[in-house]
Tab-separated table of C-alpha atoms in Angstrom:
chain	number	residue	atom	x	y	z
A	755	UNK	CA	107.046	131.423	70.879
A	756	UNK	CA	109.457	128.525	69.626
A	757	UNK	CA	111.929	131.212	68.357
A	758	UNK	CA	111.996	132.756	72.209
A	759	UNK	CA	112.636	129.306	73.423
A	760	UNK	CA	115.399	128.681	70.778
A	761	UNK	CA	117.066	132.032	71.654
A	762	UNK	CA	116.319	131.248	75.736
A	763	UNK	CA	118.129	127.785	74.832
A	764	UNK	CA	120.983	129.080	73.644
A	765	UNK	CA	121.373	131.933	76.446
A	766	UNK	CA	121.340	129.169	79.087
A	767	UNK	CA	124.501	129.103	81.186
A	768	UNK	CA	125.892	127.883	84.777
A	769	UNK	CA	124.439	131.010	86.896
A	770	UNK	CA	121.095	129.598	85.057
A	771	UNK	CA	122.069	126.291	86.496
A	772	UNK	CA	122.855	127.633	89.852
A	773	UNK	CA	119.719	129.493	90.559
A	774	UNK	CA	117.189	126.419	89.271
A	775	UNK	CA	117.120	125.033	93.217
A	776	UNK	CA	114.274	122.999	92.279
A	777	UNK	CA	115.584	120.909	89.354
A	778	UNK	CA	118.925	120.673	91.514
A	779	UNK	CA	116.293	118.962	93.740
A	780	UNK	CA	115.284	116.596	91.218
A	781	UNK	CA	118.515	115.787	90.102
A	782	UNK	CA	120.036	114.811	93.584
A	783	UNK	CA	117.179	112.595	93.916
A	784	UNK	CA	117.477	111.414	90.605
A	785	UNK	CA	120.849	110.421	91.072
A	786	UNK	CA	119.738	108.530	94.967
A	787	UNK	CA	117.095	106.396	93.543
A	788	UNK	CA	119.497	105.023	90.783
A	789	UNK	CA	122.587	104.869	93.889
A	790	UNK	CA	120.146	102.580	95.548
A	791	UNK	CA	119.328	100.771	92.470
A	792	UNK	CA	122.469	99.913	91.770
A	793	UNK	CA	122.999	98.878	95.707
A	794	UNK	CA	120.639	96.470	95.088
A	795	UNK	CA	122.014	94.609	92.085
A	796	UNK	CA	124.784	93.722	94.297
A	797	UNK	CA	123.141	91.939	97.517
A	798	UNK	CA	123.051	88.201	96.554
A	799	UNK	CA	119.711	86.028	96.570
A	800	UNK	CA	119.818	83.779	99.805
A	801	UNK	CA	120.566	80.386	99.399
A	802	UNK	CA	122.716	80.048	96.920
A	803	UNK	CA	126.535	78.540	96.192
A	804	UNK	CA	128.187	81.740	94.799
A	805	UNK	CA	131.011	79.552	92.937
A	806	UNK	CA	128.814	77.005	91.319
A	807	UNK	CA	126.514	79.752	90.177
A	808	UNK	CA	129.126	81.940	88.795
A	809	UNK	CA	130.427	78.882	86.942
A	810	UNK	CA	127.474	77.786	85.318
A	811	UNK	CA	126.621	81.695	83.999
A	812	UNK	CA	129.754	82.100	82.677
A	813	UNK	CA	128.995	79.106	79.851
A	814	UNK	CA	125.448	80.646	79.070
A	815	UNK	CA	126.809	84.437	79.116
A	816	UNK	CA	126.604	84.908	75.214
A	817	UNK	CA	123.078	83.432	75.203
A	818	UNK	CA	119.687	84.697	77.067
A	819	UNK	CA	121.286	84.633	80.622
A	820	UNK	CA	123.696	87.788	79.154
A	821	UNK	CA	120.375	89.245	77.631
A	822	UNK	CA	118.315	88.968	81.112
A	823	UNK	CA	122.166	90.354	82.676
A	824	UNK	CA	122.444	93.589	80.605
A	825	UNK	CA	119.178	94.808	80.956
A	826	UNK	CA	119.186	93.833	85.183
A	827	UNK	CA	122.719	95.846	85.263
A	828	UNK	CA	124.452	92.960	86.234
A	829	UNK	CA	122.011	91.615	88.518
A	830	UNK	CA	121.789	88.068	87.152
A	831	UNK	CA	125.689	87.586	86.916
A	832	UNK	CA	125.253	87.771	90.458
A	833	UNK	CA	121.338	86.544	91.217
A	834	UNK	CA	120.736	90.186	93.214
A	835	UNK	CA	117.515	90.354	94.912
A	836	UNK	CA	116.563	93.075	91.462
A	837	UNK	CA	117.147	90.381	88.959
A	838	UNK	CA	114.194	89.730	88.033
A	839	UNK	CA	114.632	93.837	86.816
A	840	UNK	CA	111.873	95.887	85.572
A	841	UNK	CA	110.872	93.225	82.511
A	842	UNK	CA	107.162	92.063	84.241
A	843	UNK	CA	106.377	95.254	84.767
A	844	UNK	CA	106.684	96.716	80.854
A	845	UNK	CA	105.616	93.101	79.571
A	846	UNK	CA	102.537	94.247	81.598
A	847	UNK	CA	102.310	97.755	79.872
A	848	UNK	CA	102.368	95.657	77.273
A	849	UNK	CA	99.544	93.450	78.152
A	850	UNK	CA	97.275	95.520	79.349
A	851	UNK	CA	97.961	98.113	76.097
A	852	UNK	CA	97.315	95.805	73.842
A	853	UNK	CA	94.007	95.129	75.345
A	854	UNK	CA	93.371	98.609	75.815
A	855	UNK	CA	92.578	98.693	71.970
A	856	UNK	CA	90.694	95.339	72.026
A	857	UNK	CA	88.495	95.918	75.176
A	858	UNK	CA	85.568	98.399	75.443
A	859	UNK	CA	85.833	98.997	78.749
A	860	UNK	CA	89.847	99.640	79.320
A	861	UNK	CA	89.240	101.876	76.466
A	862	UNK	CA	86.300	103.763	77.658
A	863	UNK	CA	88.919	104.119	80.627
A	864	UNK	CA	91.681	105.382	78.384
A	865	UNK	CA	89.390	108.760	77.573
A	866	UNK	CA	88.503	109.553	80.766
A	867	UNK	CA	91.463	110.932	81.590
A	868	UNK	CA	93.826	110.957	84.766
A	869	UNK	CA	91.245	109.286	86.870
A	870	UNK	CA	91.049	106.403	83.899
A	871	UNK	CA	95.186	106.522	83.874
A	872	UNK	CA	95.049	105.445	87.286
A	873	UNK	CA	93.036	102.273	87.017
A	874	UNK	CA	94.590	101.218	84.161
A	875	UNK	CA	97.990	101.204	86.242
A	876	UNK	CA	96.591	99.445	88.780
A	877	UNK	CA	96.213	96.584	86.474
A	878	UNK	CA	99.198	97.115	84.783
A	879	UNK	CA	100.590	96.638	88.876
A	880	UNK	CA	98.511	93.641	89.184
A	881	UNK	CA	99.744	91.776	85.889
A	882	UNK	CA	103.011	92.832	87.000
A	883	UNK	CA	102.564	90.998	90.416
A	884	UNK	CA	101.329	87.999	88.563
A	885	UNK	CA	103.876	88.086	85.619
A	886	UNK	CA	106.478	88.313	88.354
A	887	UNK	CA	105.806	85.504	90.424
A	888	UNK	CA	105.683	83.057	87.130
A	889	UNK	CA	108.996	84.193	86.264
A	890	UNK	CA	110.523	84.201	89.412
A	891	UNK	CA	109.144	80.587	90.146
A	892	UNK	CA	110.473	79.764	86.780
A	893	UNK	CA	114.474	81.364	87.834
A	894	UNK	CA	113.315	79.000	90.772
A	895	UNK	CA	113.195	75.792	89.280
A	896	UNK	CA	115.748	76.760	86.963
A	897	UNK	CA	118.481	77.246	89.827
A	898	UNK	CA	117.399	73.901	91.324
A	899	UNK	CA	117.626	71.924	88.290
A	900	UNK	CA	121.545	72.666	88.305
A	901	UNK	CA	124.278	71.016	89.622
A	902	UNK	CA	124.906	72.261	93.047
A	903	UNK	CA	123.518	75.401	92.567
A	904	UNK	CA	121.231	75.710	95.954
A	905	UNK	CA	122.491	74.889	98.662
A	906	UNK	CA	119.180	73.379	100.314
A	907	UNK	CA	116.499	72.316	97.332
A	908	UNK	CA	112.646	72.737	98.119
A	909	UNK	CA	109.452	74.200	98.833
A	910	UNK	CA	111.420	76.730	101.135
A	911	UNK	CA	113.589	78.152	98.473
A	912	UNK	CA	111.451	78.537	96.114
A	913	UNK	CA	108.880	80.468	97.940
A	914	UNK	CA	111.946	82.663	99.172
A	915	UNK	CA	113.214	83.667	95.771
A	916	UNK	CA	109.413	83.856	94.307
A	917	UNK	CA	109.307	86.779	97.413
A	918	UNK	CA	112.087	88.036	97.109
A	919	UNK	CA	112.724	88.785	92.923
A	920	UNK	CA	108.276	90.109	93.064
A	921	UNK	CA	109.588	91.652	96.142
A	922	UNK	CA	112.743	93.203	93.901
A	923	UNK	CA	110.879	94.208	90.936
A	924	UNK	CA	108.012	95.502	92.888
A	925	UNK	CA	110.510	98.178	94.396
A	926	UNK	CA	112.199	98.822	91.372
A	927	UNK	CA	108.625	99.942	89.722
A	928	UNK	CA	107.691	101.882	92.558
A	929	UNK	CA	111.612	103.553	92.604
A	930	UNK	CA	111.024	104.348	88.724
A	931	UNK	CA	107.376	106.235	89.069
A	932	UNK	CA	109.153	107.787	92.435
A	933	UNK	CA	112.372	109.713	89.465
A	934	UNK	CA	109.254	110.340	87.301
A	935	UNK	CA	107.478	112.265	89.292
A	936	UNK	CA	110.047	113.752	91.793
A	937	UNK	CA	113.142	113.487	89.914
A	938	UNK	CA	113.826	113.761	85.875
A	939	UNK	CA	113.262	111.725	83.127
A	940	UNK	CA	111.392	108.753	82.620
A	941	UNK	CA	112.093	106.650	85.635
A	942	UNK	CA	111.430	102.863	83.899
A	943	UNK	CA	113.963	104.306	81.426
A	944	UNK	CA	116.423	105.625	83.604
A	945	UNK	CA	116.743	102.255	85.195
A	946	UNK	CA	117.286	100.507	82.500
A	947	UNK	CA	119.779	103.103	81.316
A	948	UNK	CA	121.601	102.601	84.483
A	949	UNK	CA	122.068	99.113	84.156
A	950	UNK	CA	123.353	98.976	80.766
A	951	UNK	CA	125.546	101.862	81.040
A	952	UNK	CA	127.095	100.881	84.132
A	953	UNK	CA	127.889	97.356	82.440
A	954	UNK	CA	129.659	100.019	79.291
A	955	UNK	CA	133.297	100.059	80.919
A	956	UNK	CA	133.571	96.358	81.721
A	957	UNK	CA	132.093	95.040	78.285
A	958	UNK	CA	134.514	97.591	76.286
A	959	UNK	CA	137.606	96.366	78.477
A	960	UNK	CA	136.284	92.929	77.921
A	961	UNK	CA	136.318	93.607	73.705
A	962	UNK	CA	139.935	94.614	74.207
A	963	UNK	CA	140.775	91.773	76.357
A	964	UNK	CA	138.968	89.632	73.820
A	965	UNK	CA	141.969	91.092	71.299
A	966	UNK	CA	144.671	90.892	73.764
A	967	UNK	CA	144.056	87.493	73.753
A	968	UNK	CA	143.978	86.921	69.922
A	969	UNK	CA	140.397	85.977	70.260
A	970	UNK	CA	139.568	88.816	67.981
A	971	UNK	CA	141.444	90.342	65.527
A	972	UNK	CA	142.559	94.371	65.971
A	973	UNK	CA	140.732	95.276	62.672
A	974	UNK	CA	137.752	93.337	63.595
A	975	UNK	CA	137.451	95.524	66.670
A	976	UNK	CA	138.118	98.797	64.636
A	977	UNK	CA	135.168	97.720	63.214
A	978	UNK	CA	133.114	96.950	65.993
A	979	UNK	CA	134.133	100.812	67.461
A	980	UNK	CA	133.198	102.538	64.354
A	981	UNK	CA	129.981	100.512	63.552
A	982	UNK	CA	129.015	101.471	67.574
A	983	UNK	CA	130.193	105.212	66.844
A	984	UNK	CA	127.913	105.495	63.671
A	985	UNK	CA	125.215	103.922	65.380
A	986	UNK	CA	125.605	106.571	68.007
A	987	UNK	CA	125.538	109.193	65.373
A	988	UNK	CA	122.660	107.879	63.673
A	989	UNK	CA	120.559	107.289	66.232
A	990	UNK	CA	121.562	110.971	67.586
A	991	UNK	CA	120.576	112.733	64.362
A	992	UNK	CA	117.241	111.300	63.728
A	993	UNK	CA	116.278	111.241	67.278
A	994	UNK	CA	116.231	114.827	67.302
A	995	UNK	CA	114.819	114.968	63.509
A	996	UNK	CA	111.185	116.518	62.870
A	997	UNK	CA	108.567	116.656	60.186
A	998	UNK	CA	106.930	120.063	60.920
A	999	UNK	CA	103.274	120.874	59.849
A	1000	UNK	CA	102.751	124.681	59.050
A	1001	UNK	CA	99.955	125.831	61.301
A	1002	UNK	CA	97.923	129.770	60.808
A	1003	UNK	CA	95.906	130.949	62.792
A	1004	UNK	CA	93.226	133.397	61.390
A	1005	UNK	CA	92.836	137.600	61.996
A	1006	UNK	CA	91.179	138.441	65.244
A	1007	UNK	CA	89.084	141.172	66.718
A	1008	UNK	CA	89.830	141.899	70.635
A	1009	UNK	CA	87.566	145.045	70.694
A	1010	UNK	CA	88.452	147.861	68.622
A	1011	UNK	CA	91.662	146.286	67.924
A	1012	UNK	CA	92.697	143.844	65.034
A	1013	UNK	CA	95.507	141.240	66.050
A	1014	UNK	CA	97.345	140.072	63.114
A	1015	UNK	CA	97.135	136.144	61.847
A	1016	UNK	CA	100.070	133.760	63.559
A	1017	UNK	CA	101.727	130.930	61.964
A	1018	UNK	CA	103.578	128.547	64.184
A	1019	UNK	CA	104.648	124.447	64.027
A	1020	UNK	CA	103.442	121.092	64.362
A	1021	UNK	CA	106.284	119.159	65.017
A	1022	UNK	CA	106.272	115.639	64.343
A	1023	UNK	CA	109.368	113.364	65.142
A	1024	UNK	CA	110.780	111.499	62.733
A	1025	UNK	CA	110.318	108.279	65.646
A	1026	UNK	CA	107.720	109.156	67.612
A	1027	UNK	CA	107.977	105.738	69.968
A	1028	UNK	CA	111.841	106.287	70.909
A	1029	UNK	CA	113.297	103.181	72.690
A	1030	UNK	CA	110.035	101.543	73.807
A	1031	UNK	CA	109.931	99.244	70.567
A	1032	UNK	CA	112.847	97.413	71.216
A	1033	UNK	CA	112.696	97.454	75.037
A	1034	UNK	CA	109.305	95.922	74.298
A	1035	UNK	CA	110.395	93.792	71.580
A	1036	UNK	CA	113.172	92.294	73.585
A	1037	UNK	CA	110.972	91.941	76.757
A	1038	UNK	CA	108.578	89.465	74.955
A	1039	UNK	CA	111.250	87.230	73.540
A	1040	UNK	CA	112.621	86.834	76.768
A	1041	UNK	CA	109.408	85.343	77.873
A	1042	UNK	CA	110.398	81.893	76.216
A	1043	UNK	CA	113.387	81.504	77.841
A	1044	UNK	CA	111.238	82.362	81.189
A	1045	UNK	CA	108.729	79.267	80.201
A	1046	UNK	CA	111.839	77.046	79.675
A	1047	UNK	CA	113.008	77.370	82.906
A	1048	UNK	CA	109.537	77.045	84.720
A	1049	UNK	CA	109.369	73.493	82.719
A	1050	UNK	CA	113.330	73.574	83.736
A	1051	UNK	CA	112.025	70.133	85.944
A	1052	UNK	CA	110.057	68.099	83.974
A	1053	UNK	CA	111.179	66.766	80.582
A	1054	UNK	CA	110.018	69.418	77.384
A	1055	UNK	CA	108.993	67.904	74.150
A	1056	UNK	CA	110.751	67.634	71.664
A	1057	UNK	CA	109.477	70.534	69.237
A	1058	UNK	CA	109.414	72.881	72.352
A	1059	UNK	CA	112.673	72.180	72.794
A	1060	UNK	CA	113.502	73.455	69.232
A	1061	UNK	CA	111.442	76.517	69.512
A	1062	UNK	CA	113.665	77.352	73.141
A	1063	UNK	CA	116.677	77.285	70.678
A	1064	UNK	CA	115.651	78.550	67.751
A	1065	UNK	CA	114.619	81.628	69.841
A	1066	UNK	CA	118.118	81.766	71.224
A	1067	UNK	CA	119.919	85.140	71.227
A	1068	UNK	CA	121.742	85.399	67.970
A	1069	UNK	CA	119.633	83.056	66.312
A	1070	UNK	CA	118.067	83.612	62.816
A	1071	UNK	CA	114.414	83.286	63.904
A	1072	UNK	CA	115.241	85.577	67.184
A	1073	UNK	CA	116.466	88.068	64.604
A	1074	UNK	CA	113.507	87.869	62.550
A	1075	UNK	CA	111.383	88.277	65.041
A	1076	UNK	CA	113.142	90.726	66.652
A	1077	UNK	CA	112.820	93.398	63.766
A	1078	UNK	CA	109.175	92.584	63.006
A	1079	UNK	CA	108.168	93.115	67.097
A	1080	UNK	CA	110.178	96.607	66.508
A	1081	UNK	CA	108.121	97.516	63.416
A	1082	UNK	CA	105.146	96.582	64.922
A	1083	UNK	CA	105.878	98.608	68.569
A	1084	UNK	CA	106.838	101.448	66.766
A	1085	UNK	CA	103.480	101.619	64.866
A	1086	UNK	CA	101.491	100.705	67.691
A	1087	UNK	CA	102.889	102.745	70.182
A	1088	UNK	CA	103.274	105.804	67.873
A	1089	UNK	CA	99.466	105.162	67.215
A	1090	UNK	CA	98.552	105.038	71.608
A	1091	UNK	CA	100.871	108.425	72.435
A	1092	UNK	CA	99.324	110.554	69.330
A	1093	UNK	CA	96.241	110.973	68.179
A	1094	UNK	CA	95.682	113.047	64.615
A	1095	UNK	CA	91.807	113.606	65.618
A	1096	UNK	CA	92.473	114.644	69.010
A	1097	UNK	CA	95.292	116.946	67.740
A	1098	UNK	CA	92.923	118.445	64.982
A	1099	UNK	CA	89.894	119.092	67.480
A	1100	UNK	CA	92.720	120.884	69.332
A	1101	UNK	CA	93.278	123.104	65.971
A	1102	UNK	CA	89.938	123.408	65.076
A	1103	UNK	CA	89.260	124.602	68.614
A	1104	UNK	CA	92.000	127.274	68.880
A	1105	UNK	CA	91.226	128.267	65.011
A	1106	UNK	CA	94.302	126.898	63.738
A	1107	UNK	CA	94.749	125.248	60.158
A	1108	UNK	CA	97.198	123.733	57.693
A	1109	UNK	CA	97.062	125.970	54.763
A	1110	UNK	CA	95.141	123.926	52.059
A	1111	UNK	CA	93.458	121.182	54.234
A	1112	UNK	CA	89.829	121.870	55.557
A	1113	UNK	CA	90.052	122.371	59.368
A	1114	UNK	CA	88.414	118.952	61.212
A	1115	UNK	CA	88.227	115.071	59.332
A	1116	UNK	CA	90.464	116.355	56.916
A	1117	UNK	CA	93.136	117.620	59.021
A	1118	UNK	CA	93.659	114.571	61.256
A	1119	UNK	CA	93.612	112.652	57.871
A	1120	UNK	CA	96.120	114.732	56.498
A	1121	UNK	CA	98.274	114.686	60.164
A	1122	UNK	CA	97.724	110.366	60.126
A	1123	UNK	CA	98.842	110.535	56.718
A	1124	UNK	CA	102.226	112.100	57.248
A	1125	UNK	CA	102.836	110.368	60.419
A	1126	UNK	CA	102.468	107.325	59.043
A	1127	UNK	CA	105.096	107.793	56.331
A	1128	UNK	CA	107.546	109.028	59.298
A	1129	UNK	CA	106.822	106.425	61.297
A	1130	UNK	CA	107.992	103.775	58.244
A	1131	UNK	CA	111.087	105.665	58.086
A	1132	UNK	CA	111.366	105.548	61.492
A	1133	UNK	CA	111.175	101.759	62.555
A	1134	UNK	CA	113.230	101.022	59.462
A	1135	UNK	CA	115.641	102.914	61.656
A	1136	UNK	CA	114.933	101.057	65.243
A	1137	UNK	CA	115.234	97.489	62.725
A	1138	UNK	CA	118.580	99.034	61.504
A	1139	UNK	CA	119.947	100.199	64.587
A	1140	UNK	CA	118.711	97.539	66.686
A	1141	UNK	CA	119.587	94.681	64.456
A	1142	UNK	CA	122.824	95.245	62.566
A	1143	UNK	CA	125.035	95.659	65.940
A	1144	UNK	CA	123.390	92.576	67.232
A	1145	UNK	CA	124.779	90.497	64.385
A	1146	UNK	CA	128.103	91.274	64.520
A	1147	UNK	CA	127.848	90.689	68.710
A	1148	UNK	CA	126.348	87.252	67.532
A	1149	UNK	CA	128.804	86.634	64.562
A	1150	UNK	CA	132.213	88.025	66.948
A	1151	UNK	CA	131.425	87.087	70.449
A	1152	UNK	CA	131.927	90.596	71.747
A	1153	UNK	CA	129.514	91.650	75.048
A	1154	UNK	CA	126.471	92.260	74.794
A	1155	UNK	CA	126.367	95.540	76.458
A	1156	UNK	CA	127.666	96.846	73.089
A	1157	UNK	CA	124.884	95.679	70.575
A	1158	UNK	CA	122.386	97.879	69.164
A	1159	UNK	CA	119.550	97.841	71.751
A	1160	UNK	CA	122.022	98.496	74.645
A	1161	UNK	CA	123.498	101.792	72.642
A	1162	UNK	CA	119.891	102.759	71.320
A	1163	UNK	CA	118.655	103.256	74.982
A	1164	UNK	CA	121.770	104.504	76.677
A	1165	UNK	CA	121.751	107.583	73.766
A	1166	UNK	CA	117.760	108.050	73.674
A	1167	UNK	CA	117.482	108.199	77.380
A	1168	UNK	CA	120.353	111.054	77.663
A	1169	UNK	CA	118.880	112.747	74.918
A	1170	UNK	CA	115.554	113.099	76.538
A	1171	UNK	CA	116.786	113.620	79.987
A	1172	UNK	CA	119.462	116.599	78.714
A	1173	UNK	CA	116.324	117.765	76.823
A	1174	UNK	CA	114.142	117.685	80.189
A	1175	UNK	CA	116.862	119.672	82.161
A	1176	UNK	CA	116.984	122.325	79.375
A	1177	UNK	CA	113.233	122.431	79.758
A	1178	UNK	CA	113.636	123.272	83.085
A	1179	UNK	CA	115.855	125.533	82.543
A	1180	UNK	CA	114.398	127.339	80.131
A	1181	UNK	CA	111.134	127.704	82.620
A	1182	UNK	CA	113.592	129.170	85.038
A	1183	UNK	CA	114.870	131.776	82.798
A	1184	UNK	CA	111.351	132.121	82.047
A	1185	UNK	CA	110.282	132.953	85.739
A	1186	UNK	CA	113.173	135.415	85.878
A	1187	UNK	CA	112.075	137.661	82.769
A	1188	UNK	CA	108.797	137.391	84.398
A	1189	UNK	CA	109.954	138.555	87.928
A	1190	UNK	CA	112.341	141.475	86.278
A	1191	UNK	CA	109.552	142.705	83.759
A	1192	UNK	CA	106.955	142.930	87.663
A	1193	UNK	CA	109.637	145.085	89.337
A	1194	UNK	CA	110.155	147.452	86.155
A	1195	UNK	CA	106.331	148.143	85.885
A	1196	UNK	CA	106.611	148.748	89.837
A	1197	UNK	CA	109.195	150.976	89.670
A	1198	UNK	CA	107.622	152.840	86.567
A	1199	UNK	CA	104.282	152.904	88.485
A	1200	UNK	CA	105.698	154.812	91.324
């Protein structure tokens, strides 16, 4: 079966393209929902004096206002109506995951299937209503604690902008399950992909600016190209790496007749969690900045003060923490999307075996064991991807839209959405074979 799908791969073509009407379908809608998502980053938050505001983000651009910025496409640079973004919503997932391994009863709902799914994403909508309006209330104060920045301070505004960023990211959530299940690709993803590739052009002409100026040096941004071009090609190879387990399947009697034994694959991937670590990772140190600005009004202590800068982008600590949230997400998420027992009673079931491990405990013990040592290799990766770009945007000054997160989930999201399209392509080609092979045996029959 995999080596038909290889060879049906590598047969596909345009007149394959052409005839696939329904994933046409999904890619025109695909391509709305992210027009309008990008309409949105670009209709200003009422109340607001556009010049003082622009002039007050430009001095905080390198720090946690140009983190918030990439991943909102821009939407902060201009306080849109989406910029609070998708970030409640997946520190929510990550909420409500976490406790979905420390609570009995989300768990209980985590086996029971689709009907389970769908509670527990009601409550991931309802921590992202809540999440929302503390961070919105926070940009809130923040904006009013600023020089000129609103043009009429108060109750009003904030209860405006509270409505209107919950109302923002509320629609962006709904938008993003809308592409997942009516368009392609993950939709959460594919909006943050849009934002940070859309931002690509204008941080790349703002490196070379940066050395038309002589603010950076023309080797220095050699360097930056070819460390972003190896990234690329890194995170391109082992994206697309796998550990396969050899599965058999025994003889079989169908009657009188005697089927011969298969053999087939388990594949593994060498990073089983793809971009989620580090869109997690950088999610949850953004919440700090988010509880500065919601005590933006009253005086902080001291020692809070110091933790607000310590966890500044760029930072040593933020770094630190940075790669141990990635190892830990990539372990913890690898361990919620695959389960070794599952995936043995699935063997065991369908009389498959790995040839020398007993068929049951032993398997999934044998499966954990190998994905564990993949998934080391693989969030030393995400640390090394995610981490090394980021220090030289932190040690040169160069956008942010270049650094190692922005680049990991631009590449991972095309590769899985090129790798959904050939799916569906594939299933096409499939249907045709299918249809062709009916009207032979008519034809034959008559």
């Amino acid at each position: 079966m995999a080596s038909a799908a290889e060879q049906l791969a590598s047969n596909l073509n345009f007149s394959t393209f052409a005839k696939a009407e329904d994933l046409k379908k999904r890619l025109w809608f695909t391509l709305a929902a992210l027009l309008v998502y990008r309409l949105g980053t670009h209709i200003p938050l009422p109340g607001l004096n556009p010049e003082a505001y622009a002039q007050a983000f430009r001095g905080q651009a390198g720090g946690i206002l140009g983190l918030f910025n990439m991943f909102s496409g821009g939407a902060v640079q201009r306080m849109a109506i989406f910029a609070l973004g998708i970030m409640p919503y997946i520190s929510a997932s990550i909420i409500v995951q976490l406790m979905t391994s420390v609570v009995p009863a989300l768990e209980n709902l985590k086996k029971e299937g689709e009907q389970g799914r769908k509670i527990i994403n009601q409550y991931t909508r309802y921590g992202t209503v809540i999440l929302g309006a503390l961070q919105a209330y926070g940009i809130a104060a923040g904006l009013e604690s600023g020089q000129g920045l609103v043009v009429d301070p108060g109750w009003f505004f904030r209860l405006s902008t509270v409505l209107t960023l919950l109302g923002g990211t509320m629609f962006l959530m709904w938008l993003g399950e809308q592409i997942t299940s009516r368009g392609i690709g993950n939709g959460i993803s594919l909006i943050i992909f849009a934002g940070i590739a859309a931002g690509l052009p204008t941080a790349l002409a703002g490196t070379l600016e940066l050395g038309r100026t002589g603010a950076l040096s023309t080797p220095l941004i050699l360097l930056v190209i070819l460390v972003a071009i190896g990234v690329i090609g890194v995170i391109v190879f082992v994206e697309r790496a796998q550990r396969r387990l050899l599965i058999q399947y025994p003889k079989r009697q169908v009657g009188n007749r005697m089927f011969q034994g298969d053999t087939s694959h388990l594949p593994l991937k060498l990073n089983t969690s793809g971009v989620i670590p580090a869109i997690f990772a950088s999610s949850l140190l953004l919440l700090p900045a988010t509880v500065a600005g919601f005590a933006s009004t009253t005086a902080m202590p001291a020692w809070a003060t110091s933790i607000v800068a310590a966890l500044g982008h760029g930072q040593p600590l933020y770094m630190v923490l940075y790669a141990a949230l990635i190892a830990f997400f990539a372990f913890f998420y690898t361990a919620i999307v695959f389960n070794p027992k599952d995936t043995a009673d699935n063997l065991k079931k369908h009389g498959g075996f790995i040839p020398g491990i007993r068929p049951g405990e032993r398997t999934a013990e044998y499966i954990d064991y190998v994905l564990t040592r993949i998934t080391v290799i693989g969030a030393i990766y995400l640390v090394f991807v995610c981490i090394l770009p980021e220090i030289l945007v932190s040690q040169t000054g160069i956008p942010l839209s270049l650094g190692g997160t922005s680049l990991l989930i631009v590449v991972s999201v095309t590769l899985d959405t090129v790798a959904q399209i050939q799916g569906h392509l594939i299933a096409q080609q499939y249907e045709g074979l299918i249809k062709k092979s009916k009207l032979r045996g008519g034809k034959r029959g008559r």
